Coordinates of C-alpha atoms in Angstrom, one line a residue:
X52 CA 0.0 0.1 0.1
X53 CA 1.5 3.5 -1.1
X54 CA 0.9 6.0 1.7
X55 CA 2.1 9.4 0.6
X56 CA 5.4 8.2 -0.7
X57 CA 5.8 5.4 2.0
X58 CA 5.0 1.7 1.2
X59 CA 3.3 0.0 4.1
X60 CA 3.7 -3.8 4.0
X61 CA 2.6 -6.4 6.7
X62 CA 2.6 -10.1 7.4
X63 CA 0.8 -12.0 10.1
X64 CA 3.8 -11.2 12.4
X65 CA 5.2 -7.9 11.4
X66 CA 4.4 -4.5 9.8
X67 CA 6.8 -2.0 8.4
X68 CA 7.2 1.0 6.2
X69 CA 9.6 1.0 3.2
X70 CA 10.4 4.3 1.5
X71 CA 9.2 4.6 -2.0
X72 CA 11.9 6.0 -4.4
X73 CA 9.7 6.8 -7.4
X74 CA -8.9 19.2 17.0
X75 CA -10.1 17.9 20.0
X76 CA -9.7 20.3 22.9
X77 CA -7.8 19.0 25.8
X78 CA -7.7 19.7 29.5
X79 CA -5.2 22.1 31.2
X80 CA -3.0 19.0 31.9
X81 CA -3.2 18.0 28.2
X82 CA -2.4 21.5 27.1
X83 CA 0.6 21.7 29.3
X84 CA 1.8 18.5 28.0
X85 CA 1.2 19.6 24.3
X86 CA 3.1 22.8 24.7
X87 CA 6.1 21.1 26.3
X88 CA 6.2 18.5 23.4
X89 CA 5.6 21.1 20.7
X90 CA 8.4 23.3 21.8
X91 CA 10.6 20.3 21.5
X92 CA 9.1 19.5 18.0
X93 CA 9.6 23.0 16.9
X94 CA 13.3 23.1 18.1
X95 CA 14.0 19.9 16.0
X96 CA 11.9 20.7 13.0
X97 CA 9.3 18.1 13.4
X98 CA 6.5 18.5 10.7
X99 CA 3.8 16.8 12.7
X100 CA 2.1 18.7 15.5
X101 CA 2.1 17.4 19.0
X102 CA -1.2 15.7 20.2
X103 CA -3.4 18.0 22.1
X104 CA -5.3 15.3 24.0
X105 CA -4.1 12.8 26.5
X106 CA -6.0 10.6 28.9
X107 CA -7.0 12.3 32.1
X108 CA -4.2 12.1 34.7
X109 CA -1.5 11.6 32.2
X110 CA 2.1 12.7 33.3
X111 CA 5.4 12.5 31.8
X112 CA 6.9 9.2 33.0
X113 CA 10.4 10.5 32.4
X114 CA 12.3 13.4 30.7
X115 CA 11.8 13.7 26.9
X116 CA 14.6 11.8 25.3
X117 CA 16.3 13.2 22.2
X118 CA 18.8 11.3 20.0
X119 CA 20.4 13.1 17.2
X120 CA 22.4 11.2 14.6
X121 CA 23.3 12.2 11.0
X122 CA 20.2 13.1 9.3
X123 CA 17.6 12.2 11.9
X124 CA 16.3 13.3 15.4
X125 CA 14.4 10.8 17.5
X126 CA 12.2 12.3 20.1
X127 CA 10.7 9.9 22.7
X128 CA 8.0 11.1 25.2
X129 CA 7.1 8.5 27.9
X130 CA 3.9 8.8 29.8
X131 CA 2.2 7.3 32.8
X132 CA -1.6 7.3 33.5
X133 CA -2.9 5.3 36.5
X134 CA -1.7 1.8 35.7
X135 CA -1.1 2.5 32.1
X136 CA 2.1 3.5 30.4
X137 CA 2.7 4.6 26.8
X138 CA 4.9 6.6 24.6
X139 CA 5.0 8.7 21.7
X140 CA 8.1 8.6 19.4
X141 CA 8.9 10.9 16.4
X142 CA 11.6 10.2 13.9
X143 CA 12.2 13.3 12.0
X144 CA 14.5 12.9 8.8
X145 CA 16.3 15.9 7.2
X146 CA 17.5 16.9 3.8
X147 CA 17.7 14.1 1.4
X148 CA 17.1 11.4 4.1
X149 CA 13.8 9.6 4.2
X150 CA 12.2 7.2 6.5
X151 CA 14.1 4.0 6.3
X152 CA 12.4 0.5 6.4
X153 CA 10.8 0.1 9.9
X154 CA 9.5 -3.1 11.2
X155 CA 7.1 -3.5 14.1
X156 CA 6.3 -6.8 15.7
X157 CA 2.6 -7.6 15.7
X158 CA 0.4 -10.4 16.7
X159 CA -2.1 -12.3 14.5
X160 CA -4.9 -9.7 14.8
X161 CA -5.8 -7.5 11.9
X162 CA -4.2 -4.2 11.2
X163 CA -6.8 -1.3 11.2
X164 CA -6.3 1.6 8.9
X165 CA -7.4 4.8 10.5
X166 CA -7.5 8.2 8.7
X167 CA -7.4 11.3 10.8
X168 CA -6.6 15.0 9.9
X169 CA -5.0 13.9 6.5
X170 CA -2.9 11.2 7.9
X171 CA -3.4 7.4 7.6
X172 CA -2.3 5.7 10.8
X173 CA -2.0 1.9 11.0
X174 CA -3.3 0.4 14.3
X175 CA -2.1 -3.0 15.4
X176 CA -1.4 -4.9 18.6
X177 CA 1.4 -7.1 19.9
X178 CA 0.4 -9.1 23.0
X179 CA -0.9 -6.4 25.4
X180 CA 0.6 -3.4 23.6
X181 CA -1.3 -1.3 21.1
X182 CA 0.6 0.6 18.3
X183 CA -0.3 3.3 16.0
X184 CA 2.0 4.3 13.2
X185 CA 2.1 7.0 10.6
X186 CA 4.8 7.7 8.0
X187 CA 5.4 10.2 5.3
X188 CA 8.6 10.8 3.4
X189 CA 10.3 12.5 6.3
X190 CA 8.6 11.7 9.6
X191 CA 7.7 8.5 11.4
X192 CA 5.2 8.7 14.4
X193 CA 4.7 5.7 16.6
X194 CA 2.4 5.7 19.7
X195 CA 2.6 2.6 21.7
X196 CA 1.3 1.3 25.0
X197 CA -1.3 -0.6 26.9
X198 CA -4.1 1.8 25.7
X199 CA -7.5 1.0 24.4
X200 CA -8.3 1.5 20.8
X201 CA -10.6 4.3 21.6
X202 CA -8.0 6.1 23.7
X203 CA -5.4 5.6 20.9
X204 CA -7.8 7.1 18.4
X205 CA -8.5 10.0 20.6
X206 CA -4.9 10.8 20.7
X207 CA -4.5 10.4 17.0
X208 CA -7.6 12.7 16.5
X209 CA -6.0 15.5 18.5
X210 CA -2.9 15.7 16.2
X211 CA -3.8 18.7 14.3
X212 CA -3.8 19.1 10.5

């Protein structure tokens, strides 16, 4: 499946993107989290907005982790909410670099294609973890954790256009 210049492929046990060479209002807590993440995204040229909605009681689980290597910045935001943990990771590629092949382990359940704000996310699971992934030519977004499908979709829907 060609998704805005990225090919999505999956089997029963994996899912991955291969580069192709040819607003929901949140609470005050959510807005504080969004602003913190958006400031980091802005500093690193991330082209996807930070989500504006997080489950009630969500807090940063640890400091935002940033890894910079030649041509890419990887930003990982870990969260805790009651007995749930989840993270959002952004891989932002620069210049002529594009998102390389990415592989995600998955269980035998089906992959759901979920379109929101002009972006096609792929929703899948592996054991007790849920994943949502989106990729265009320069950005890979991964949301992962023990979140319900509805909660995952609310986070995705809050990523502005």
